Amino acid sequence: MAINEYMRTAEIEINTKEGISNFFSAENLERLKSIMYTKSAKADSFLFWEGDRADYLYYVKKGLVKLTKTTDTGSKITLYLHHADDLFGQIDPFQESAHTFNAEVIEDAEFGIIQQKDLETLLWQHGDLAIEFMKWMGMTHRTTQTKFRDLMLYGKPGALCSLLIRLSNSYGVAVGEEITISKKINNTEMAEMIGATRESVNRMLSDLRKQEAIVVDNGTVTIKSLSFLRDICKCENCPKEICRV
């Protein structure tokens, strides 16, 4: 599976702007960890499926997981790629809420599981934790909104340019004015991330190369003109906590 090569180990260079440690104090992070129980999952397994009951949050201790959405036509869109120190899940204020996406484990992983009832008790006991939790939830909602914005408002070229910017924020190595994306991802996986076909991604990348906005060398993408990509996707200069894969 090529995406394993793209995000191979839990020791990848995680952007310092990512992870819940940037939203919770050390004390409150320990409070959250105190109510977690541990669950392990093997690569290529599923943590949960669309339609499963949603009353847990998942904290990634190690490993990689991707969240996907299946369309009516059976195609799959990758919404998120989560690694160590990420928190994800779906907790609604309604009874019998169901997941609206799948969680596929990319490599052997270990999760801290938080039950909704335990979380509610903890938030009731600690007002400062509740405020930090609200900020984290606001960030996750805004991240989702910006991704759907990319997919719906500016077409596939805009979505692809936004994806390249997000990849550069998470895995970019700057050399002068250029940014090399250190993690390889093939065109099929890019297509899955923006809801396009592999052929259309091939064509759009070729157009960007002709415009001298990017260079692709042996599967590694280097962004030569970040401003060009931002113009196409009408970039709103979101913080890196939001502009990530």
PDB file of C-alpha atoms in Angstrom:
ATOM      1  CA  MET A   1       0.000   0.000   0.000  1.00  0.00           C
ATOM      2  CA  ALA A   2       1.798   3.135  -1.230  1.00  0.00           C
ATOM      3  CA  ILE A   3       0.381   5.420   1.446  1.00  0.00           C
ATOM      4  CA  ASN A   4       2.406   3.398   3.940  1.00  0.00           C
ATOM      5  CA  GLU A   5       5.516   4.735   2.260  1.00  0.00           C
ATOM      6  CA  TYR A   6       4.060   8.238   2.356  1.00  0.00           C
ATOM      7  CA  MET A   7       3.612   8.172   6.133  1.00  0.00           C
ATOM      8  CA  ARG A   8       5.689   5.174   7.163  1.00  0.00           C
ATOM      9  CA  THR A   9       6.483   5.453  10.842  1.00  0.00           C
ATOM     10  CA  ALA A  10       5.314   7.124  14.012  1.00  0.00           C
ATOM     11  CA  GLU A  11       8.671   8.875  14.015  1.00  0.00           C
ATOM     12  CA  ILE A  12       7.803  11.117  11.080  1.00  0.00           C
ATOM     13  CA  GLU A  13       8.649  14.777  11.371  1.00  0.00           C
ATOM     14  CA  ILE A  14       5.394  16.066  12.862  1.00  0.00           C
ATOM     15  CA  ASN A  15       4.737  19.731  12.270  1.00  0.00           C
ATOM     16  CA  THR A  16       4.896  21.511  15.622  1.00  0.00           C
ATOM     17  CA  LYS A  17       1.559  23.192  14.859  1.00  0.00           C
ATOM     18  CA  GLU A  18      -0.283  19.864  14.836  1.00  0.00           C
ATOM     19  CA  GLY A  19      -1.540  17.670  17.681  1.00  0.00           C
ATOM     20  CA  ILE A  20      -3.747  18.373  20.675  1.00  0.00           C
ATOM     21  CA  SER A  21      -0.761  19.344  22.834  1.00  0.00           C
ATOM     22  CA  ASN A  22      -1.087  22.744  21.193  1.00  0.00           C
ATOM     23  CA  PHE A  23      -4.647  23.151  22.494  1.00  0.00           C
ATOM     24  CA  PHE A  24      -4.558  21.600  25.964  1.00  0.00           C
ATOM     25  CA  SER A  25      -2.350  22.504  28.906  1.00  0.00           C
ATOM     26  CA  ALA A  26      -0.079  19.774  30.238  1.00  0.00           C
ATOM     27  CA  GLU A  27      -2.333  19.417  33.280  1.00  0.00           C
ATOM     28  CA  ASN A  28      -5.520  19.074  31.264  1.00  0.00           C
ATOM     29  CA  LEU A  29      -3.889  16.716  28.796  1.00  0.00           C
ATOM     30  CA  GLU A  30      -3.012  14.444  31.722  1.00  0.00           C
ATOM     31  CA  ARG A  31      -6.607  14.669  32.907  1.00  0.00           C
ATOM     32  CA  LEU A  32      -7.802  13.462  29.519  1.00  0.00           C
ATOM     33  CA  LYS A  33      -5.258  10.645  29.487  1.00  0.00           C
ATOM     34  CA  SER A  34      -6.382   9.571  32.967  1.00  0.00           C
ATOM     35  CA  ILE A  35      -9.819   8.534  31.641  1.00  0.00           C
ATOM     36  CA  MET A  36      -8.502   6.722  28.553  1.00  0.00           C
ATOM     37  CA  TYR A  37      -8.275   2.997  28.141  1.00  0.00           C
ATOM     38  CA  THR A  38      -5.884   1.564  25.580  1.00  0.00           C
ATOM     39  CA  LYS A  39      -6.791  -0.255  22.391  1.00  0.00           C
ATOM     40  CA  SER A  40      -4.411  -1.647  19.762  1.00  0.00           C
ATOM     41  CA  ALA A  41      -5.222  -2.088  16.085  1.00  0.00           C
ATOM     42  CA  LYS A  42      -3.360  -3.788  13.253  1.00  0.00           C
ATOM     43  CA  ALA A  43      -2.554  -2.213   9.904  1.00  0.00           C
ATOM     44  CA  ASP A  44      -5.279  -2.526   7.244  1.00  0.00           C
ATOM     45  CA  SER A  45      -7.982  -2.985   9.883  1.00  0.00           C
ATOM     46  CA  PHE A  46     -10.850  -0.603  10.616  1.00  0.00           C
ATOM     47  CA  LEU A  47     -11.344   1.156  13.930  1.00  0.00           C
ATOM     48  CA  PHE A  48     -14.968   1.865  13.052  1.00  0.00           C
ATOM     49  CA  TRP A  49     -17.257   2.111  10.021  1.00  0.00           C
ATOM     50  CA  GLU A  50     -19.862   4.564   8.853  1.00  0.00           C
ATOM     51  CA  GLY A  51     -23.049   3.833  10.751  1.00  0.00           C
ATOM     52  CA  ASP A  52     -21.354   2.482  13.884  1.00  0.00           C
ATOM     53  CA  ARG A  53     -22.403   4.025  17.171  1.00  0.00           C
ATOM     54  CA  ALA A  54     -20.416   7.194  17.902  1.00  0.00           C
ATOM     55  CA  ASP A  55     -19.819   7.752  21.600  1.00  0.00           C
ATOM     56  CA  TYR A  56     -16.022   7.674  21.859  1.00  0.00           C
ATOM     57  CA  LEU A  57     -13.038   9.881  21.110  1.00  0.00           C
ATOM     58  CA  TYR A  58      -9.767   8.352  19.951  1.00  0.00           C
ATOM     59  CA  TYR A  59      -6.330   9.651  20.923  1.00  0.00           C
ATOM     60  CA  VAL A  60      -3.504   8.376  18.709  1.00  0.00           C
ATOM     61  CA  LYS A  61      -0.625   7.197  20.878  1.00  0.00           C
ATOM     62  CA  LYS A  62       1.281   5.711  17.958  1.00  0.00           C
ATOM     63  CA  GLY A  63       0.620   4.661  14.383  1.00  0.00           C
ATOM     64  CA  LEU A  64      -1.393   6.188  11.554  1.00  0.00           C
ATOM     65  CA  VAL A  65      -5.088   6.246  10.693  1.00  0.00           C
ATOM     66  CA  LYS A  66      -7.073   7.829   7.885  1.00  0.00           C
ATOM     67  CA  LEU A  67     -10.683   8.944   7.998  1.00  0.00           C
ATOM     68  CA  THR A  68     -12.637   8.359   4.813  1.00  0.00           C
ATOM     69  CA  LYS A  69     -16.109   9.043   3.475  1.00  0.00           C
ATOM     70  CA  THR A  70     -17.837   6.765   0.970  1.00  0.00           C
ATOM     71  CA  THR A  71     -19.931   8.486  -1.702  1.00  0.00           C
ATOM     72  CA  ASP A  72     -23.185   7.259  -3.226  1.00  0.00           C
ATOM     73  CA  THR A  73     -21.240   5.969  -6.239  1.00  0.00           C
ATOM     74  CA  GLY A  74     -18.974   3.858  -4.042  1.00  0.00           C
ATOM     75  CA  SER A  75     -15.875   6.014  -4.413  1.00  0.00           C
ATOM     76  CA  LYS A  76     -13.876   7.048  -1.364  1.00  0.00           C
ATOM     77  CA  ILE A  77     -12.665  10.454  -0.203  1.00  0.00           C
ATOM     78  CA  THR A  78      -9.899  10.749   2.380  1.00  0.00           C
ATOM     79  CA  LEU A  79     -10.823  13.478   4.862  1.00  0.00           C
ATOM     80  CA  TYR A  80      -7.962  13.266   7.363  1.00  0.00           C
ATOM     81  CA  LEU A  81      -4.683  11.523   8.069  1.00  0.00           C
ATOM     82  CA  HIS A  82      -4.072  11.288  11.824  1.00  0.00           C
ATOM     83  CA  HIS A  83      -0.822  10.462  13.599  1.00  0.00           C
ATOM     84  CA  ALA A  84       0.592  10.539  17.140  1.00  0.00           C
ATOM     85  CA  ASP A  85      -0.909  13.215  19.450  1.00  0.00           C
ATOM     86  CA  ASP A  86      -4.030  13.642  17.305  1.00  0.00           C
ATOM     87  CA  LEU A  87      -7.517  13.352  18.797  1.00  0.00           C
ATOM     88  CA  PHE A  88     -10.490  12.472  16.621  1.00  0.00           C
ATOM     89  CA  GLY A  89     -13.992  11.091  16.800  1.00  0.00           C
ATOM     90  CA  GLN A  90     -17.596  12.165  16.734  1.00  0.00           C
ATOM     91  CA  ILE A  91     -19.506  12.984  19.895  1.00  0.00           C
ATOM     92  CA  ASP A  92     -22.936  14.522  19.357  1.00  0.00           C
ATOM     93  CA  PRO A  93     -25.432  15.838  21.931  1.00  0.00           C
ATOM     94  CA  PHE A  94     -28.000  13.326  20.648  1.00  0.00           C
ATOM     95  CA  GLN A  95     -28.705   9.760  21.710  1.00  0.00           C
ATOM     96  CA  GLU A  96     -27.700   6.911  19.396  1.00  0.00           C
ATOM     97  CA  SER A  97     -25.495   9.096  17.195  1.00  0.00           C
ATOM     98  CA  ALA A  98     -23.713   7.236  14.368  1.00  0.00           C
ATOM     99  CA  HIS A  99     -20.340   7.760  12.717  1.00  0.00           C
ATOM    100  CA  THR A 100     -20.487   9.457   9.326  1.00  0.00           C
ATOM    101  CA  PHE A 101     -17.042   8.266   8.198  1.00  0.00           C
ATOM    102  CA  ASN A 102     -14.723   5.262   8.367  1.00  0.00           C
ATOM    103  CA  ALA A 103     -11.467   5.036  10.337  1.00  0.00           C
ATOM    104  CA  GLU A 104      -8.899   2.861   8.553  1.00  0.00           C
ATOM    105  CA  VAL A 105      -5.657   1.964  10.327  1.00  0.00           C
ATOM    106  CA  ILE A 106      -2.690   2.536   7.994  1.00  0.00           C
ATOM    107  CA  GLU A 107      -0.026   0.958  10.192  1.00  0.00           C
ATOM    108  CA  ASP A 108      -0.031  -0.842  13.545  1.00  0.00           C
ATOM    109  CA  ALA A 109      -1.421   1.647  16.031  1.00  0.00           C
ATOM    110  CA  GLU A 110      -2.314   2.208  19.658  1.00  0.00           C
ATOM    111  CA  PHE A 111      -5.171   4.432  20.748  1.00  0.00           C
ATOM    112  CA  GLY A 112      -6.415   5.951  23.964  1.00  0.00           C
ATOM    113  CA  ILE A 113     -10.211   5.589  24.039  1.00  0.00           C
ATOM    114  CA  ILE A 114     -12.348   8.207  25.818  1.00  0.00           C
ATOM    115  CA  GLN A 115     -15.968   7.338  26.585  1.00  0.00           C
ATOM    116  CA  GLN A 116     -18.477  10.141  26.211  1.00  0.00           C
ATOM    117  CA  LYS A 117     -19.897   9.789  29.726  1.00  0.00           C
ATOM    118  CA  ASP A 118     -16.408   9.965  31.268  1.00  0.00           C
ATOM    119  CA  LEU A 119     -15.548  13.014  29.177  1.00  0.00           C
ATOM    120  CA  GLU A 120     -18.746  14.812  30.184  1.00  0.00           C
ATOM    121  CA  THR A 121     -17.970  14.234  33.870  1.00  0.00           C
ATOM    122  CA  LEU A 122     -14.436  15.550  33.449  1.00  0.00           C
ATOM    123  CA  LEU A 123     -15.609  18.665  31.598  1.00  0.00           C
ATOM    124  CA  TRP A 124     -18.196  19.335  34.307  1.00  0.00           C
ATOM    125  CA  GLN A 125     -15.507  19.115  36.992  1.00  0.00           C
ATOM    126  CA  HIS A 126     -12.915  21.322  35.283  1.00  0.00           C
ATOM    127  CA  GLY A 127     -14.072  24.528  33.615  1.00  0.00           C
ATOM    128  CA  ASP A 128     -10.644  25.353  32.172  1.00  0.00           C
ATOM    129  CA  LEU A 129     -10.571  21.953  30.445  1.00  0.00           C
ATOM    130  CA  ALA A 130     -14.048  22.605  29.036  1.00  0.00           C
ATOM    131  CA  ILE A 131     -12.859  25.896  27.510  1.00  0.00           C
ATOM    132  CA  GLU A 132      -9.812  24.241  25.942  1.00  0.00           C
ATOM    133  CA  PHE A 133     -12.001  21.416  24.646  1.00  0.00           C
ATOM    134  CA  MET A 134     -14.323  23.940  23.014  1.00  0.00           C
ATOM    135  CA  LYS A 135     -11.347  25.578  21.299  1.00  0.00           C
ATOM    136  CA  TRP A 136     -10.167  22.210  19.993  1.00  0.00           C
ATOM    137  CA  MET A 137     -13.662  21.380  18.713  1.00  0.00           C
ATOM    138  CA  GLY A 138     -13.849  24.757  16.992  1.00  0.00           C
ATOM    139  CA  MET A 139     -10.557  24.044  15.257  1.00  0.00           C
ATOM    140  CA  THR A 140     -11.704  20.624  14.027  1.00  0.00           C
ATOM    141  CA  HIS A 141     -14.968  22.056  12.692  1.00  0.00           C
ATOM    142  CA  ARG A 142     -13.142  24.842  10.874  1.00  0.00           C
ATOM    143  CA  THR A 143     -10.684  22.350   9.390  1.00  0.00           C
ATOM    144  CA  THR A 144     -13.568  20.294   8.027  1.00  0.00           C
ATOM    145  CA  GLN A 145     -15.234  23.420   6.630  1.00  0.00           C
ATOM    146  CA  THR A 146     -12.082  24.512   4.810  1.00  0.00           C
ATOM    147  CA  LYS A 147     -11.652  21.073   3.230  1.00  0.00           C
ATOM    148  CA  PHE A 148     -15.204  21.041   1.924  1.00  0.00           C
ATOM    149  CA  ARG A 149     -14.676  24.613   0.760  1.00  0.00           C
ATOM    150  CA  ASP A 150     -11.726  23.402  -1.297  1.00  0.00           C
ATOM    151  CA  LEU A 151     -13.750  20.592  -2.837  1.00  0.00           C
ATOM    152  CA  MET A 152     -16.894  22.575  -3.614  1.00  0.00           C
ATOM    153  CA  LEU A 153     -16.031  26.186  -4.457  1.00  0.00           C
ATOM    154  CA  TYR A 154     -12.925  26.202  -6.628  1.00  0.00           C
ATOM    155  CA  GLY A 155     -13.103  22.971  -8.587  1.00  0.00           C
ATOM    156  CA  LYS A 156     -10.589  20.179  -8.762  1.00  0.00           C
ATOM    157  CA  PRO A 157      -7.624  22.455  -9.604  1.00  0.00           C
ATOM    158  CA  GLY A 158      -8.343  24.517  -6.496  1.00  0.00           C
ATOM    159  CA  ALA A 159      -8.691  21.394  -4.360  1.00  0.00           C
ATOM    160  CA  LEU A 160      -5.392  20.006  -5.673  1.00  0.00           C
ATOM    161  CA  CYS A 161      -3.538  23.257  -5.036  1.00  0.00           C
ATOM    162  CA  SER A 162      -4.970  23.395  -1.527  1.00  0.00           C
ATOM    163  CA  LEU A 163      -3.859  19.796  -0.926  1.00  0.00           C
ATOM    164  CA  LEU A 164      -0.311  20.652  -2.015  1.00  0.00           C
ATOM    165  CA  ILE A 165      -0.291  23.631   0.358  1.00  0.00           C
ATOM    166  CA  ARG A 166      -1.566  21.441   3.213  1.00  0.00           C
ATOM    167  CA  LEU A 167       1.118  18.847   2.491  1.00  0.00           C
ATOM    168  CA  SER A 168       3.776  21.554   2.458  1.00  0.00           C
ATOM    169  CA  ASN A 169       2.593  22.811   5.858  1.00  0.00           C
ATOM    170  CA  SER A 170       2.759  19.332   7.380  1.00  0.00           C
ATOM    171  CA  TYR A 171       5.748  17.826   5.589  1.00  0.00           C
ATOM    172  CA  GLY A 172       7.450  20.686   3.772  1.00  0.00           C
ATOM    173  CA  VAL A 173      11.185  21.368   3.854  1.00  0.00           C
ATOM    174  CA  ALA A 174      11.961  24.942   2.795  1.00  0.00           C
ATOM    175  CA  VAL A 175      15.059  25.631   0.733  1.00  0.00           C
ATOM    176  CA  GLY A 176      15.148  29.295  -0.196  1.00  0.00           C
ATOM    177  CA  GLU A 177      11.880  30.155  -1.918  1.00  0.00           C
ATOM    178  CA  GLU A 178      11.076  26.523  -2.699  1.00  0.00           C
ATOM    179  CA  ILE A 179       9.345  23.933  -0.495  1.00  0.00           C
ATOM    180  CA  THR A 180       9.967  20.217  -0.969  1.00  0.00           C
ATOM    181  CA  ILE A 181       7.273  17.873   0.341  1.00  0.00           C
ATOM    182  CA  SER A 182       9.346  15.220   2.087  1.00  0.00           C
ATOM    183  CA  LYS A 183       6.643  12.542   2.071  1.00  0.00           C
ATOM    184  CA  LYS A 184       5.778  10.878  -1.201  1.00  0.00           C
ATOM    185  CA  ILE A 185       2.188  10.398  -2.235  1.00  0.00           C
ATOM    186  CA  ASN A 186       1.141   9.004  -5.585  1.00  0.00           C
ATOM    187  CA  ASN A 187      -1.445  10.457  -7.938  1.00  0.00           C
ATOM    188  CA  THR A 188      -4.073   7.868  -7.035  1.00  0.00           C
ATOM    189  CA  GLU A 189      -3.874   8.852  -3.374  1.00  0.00           C
ATOM    190  CA  MET A 190      -4.033  12.536  -4.270  1.00  0.00           C
ATOM    191  CA  ALA A 191      -7.149  11.807  -6.301  1.00  0.00           C
ATOM    192  CA  GLU A 192      -8.735  10.081  -3.302  1.00  0.00           C
ATOM    193  CA  MET A 193      -8.003  13.116  -1.147  1.00  0.00           C
ATOM    194  CA  ILE A 194      -9.758  15.581  -3.448  1.00  0.00           C
ATOM    195  CA  GLY A 195     -12.528  13.411  -4.882  1.00  0.00           C
ATOM    196  CA  ALA A 196     -11.084  13.287  -8.395  1.00  0.00           C
ATOM    197  CA  THR A 197      -9.849  10.635 -10.816  1.00  0.00           C
ATOM    198  CA  ARG A 198      -6.191   9.709 -11.160  1.00  0.00           C
ATOM    199  CA  GLU A 199      -6.242  10.832 -14.781  1.00  0.00           C
ATOM    200  CA  SER A 200      -7.474  14.313 -13.883  1.00  0.00           C
ATOM    201  CA  VAL A 201      -4.787  14.625 -11.193  1.00  0.00           C
ATOM    202  CA  ASN A 202      -2.166  13.608 -13.766  1.00  0.00           C
ATOM    203  CA  ARG A 203      -3.413  16.332 -16.082  1.00  0.00           C
ATOM    204  CA  MET A 204      -3.575  19.023 -13.394  1.00  0.00           C
ATOM    205  CA  LEU A 205      -0.069  18.251 -12.129  1.00  0.00           C
ATOM    206  CA  SER A 206       1.191  18.449 -15.690  1.00  0.00           C
ATOM    207  CA  ASP A 207      -0.426  21.873 -16.063  1.00  0.00           C
ATOM    208  CA  LEU A 208       1.191  23.071 -12.825  1.00  0.00           C
ATOM    209  CA  ARG A 209       4.585  21.867 -14.049  1.00  0.00           C
ATOM    210  CA  LYS A 210       4.111  23.759 -17.325  1.00  0.00           C
ATOM    211  CA  GLN A 211       3.292  26.880 -15.311  1.00  0.00           C
ATOM    212  CA  GLU A 212       6.530  26.263 -13.371  1.00  0.00           C
ATOM    213  CA  ALA A 213       4.571  26.240 -10.110  1.00  0.00           C
ATOM    214  CA  ILE A 214       5.858  22.805  -9.100  1.00  0.00           C
ATOM    215  CA  VAL A 215       8.525  20.266  -9.984  1.00  0.00           C
ATOM    216  CA  VAL A 216       8.016  16.504  -9.633  1.00  0.00           C
ATOM    217  CA  ASP A 217      11.186  14.429  -9.378  1.00  0.00           C
ATOM    218  CA  ASN A 218      10.913  10.675  -8.780  1.00  0.00           C
ATOM    219  CA  GLY A 219       7.592  11.100  -6.992  1.00  0.00           C
ATOM    220  CA  THR A 220       8.742  13.982  -4.795  1.00  0.00           C
ATOM    221  CA  VAL A 221       6.912  17.281  -5.272  1.00  0.00           C
ATOM    222  CA  THR A 222       8.704  20.603  -4.892  1.00  0.00           C
ATOM    223  CA  ILE A 223       6.629  23.771  -4.803  1.00  0.00           C
ATOM    224  CA  LYS A 224       8.389  26.549  -6.702  1.00  0.00           C
ATOM    225  CA  SER A 225       5.653  29.159  -6.495  1.00  0.00           C
ATOM    226  CA  LEU A 226       3.467  28.953  -3.399  1.00  0.00           C
ATOM    227  CA  SER A 227       1.733  32.201  -4.358  1.00  0.00           C
ATOM    228  CA  PHE A 228       0.617  30.653  -7.669  1.00  0.00           C
ATOM    229  CA  LEU A 229      -1.070  27.771  -5.822  1.00  0.00           C
ATOM    230  CA  ARG A 230      -2.664  30.165  -3.350  1.00  0.00           C
ATOM    231  CA  ASP A 231      -4.141  32.257  -6.159  1.00  0.00           C
ATOM    232  CA  ILE A 232      -5.818  29.217  -7.724  1.00  0.00           C
ATOM    233  CA  CYS A 233      -7.459  27.991  -4.501  1.00  0.00           C
ATOM    234  CA  LYS A 234      -8.173  31.512  -3.218  1.00  0.00           C
ATOM    235  CA  CYS A 235      -6.121  30.745  -0.106  1.00  0.00           C
ATOM    236  CA  GLU A 236      -7.429  32.413   3.064  1.00  0.00           C
ATOM    237  CA  ASN A 237      -4.080  32.069   4.895  1.00  0.00           C
ATOM    238  CA  CYS A 238      -5.529  29.855   7.624  1.00  0.00           C
ATOM    239  CA  PRO A 239      -3.288  28.930  10.576  1.00  0.00           C
ATOM    240  CA  LYS A 240      -1.265  25.748  10.143  1.00  0.00           C
ATOM    241  CA  GLU A 241      -3.349  24.038  12.826  1.00  0.00           C
ATOM    242  CA  ILE A 242      -6.152  24.171  10.254  1.00  0.00           C
ATOM    243  CA  CYS A 243      -4.277  24.037   6.941  1.00  0.00           C
ATOM    244  CA  ARG A 244      -3.042  20.440   7.296  1.00  0.00           C
ATOM    245  CA  VAL A 245      -3.790  17.074   5.748  1.00  0.00           C
TER     246      VAL A 245
END
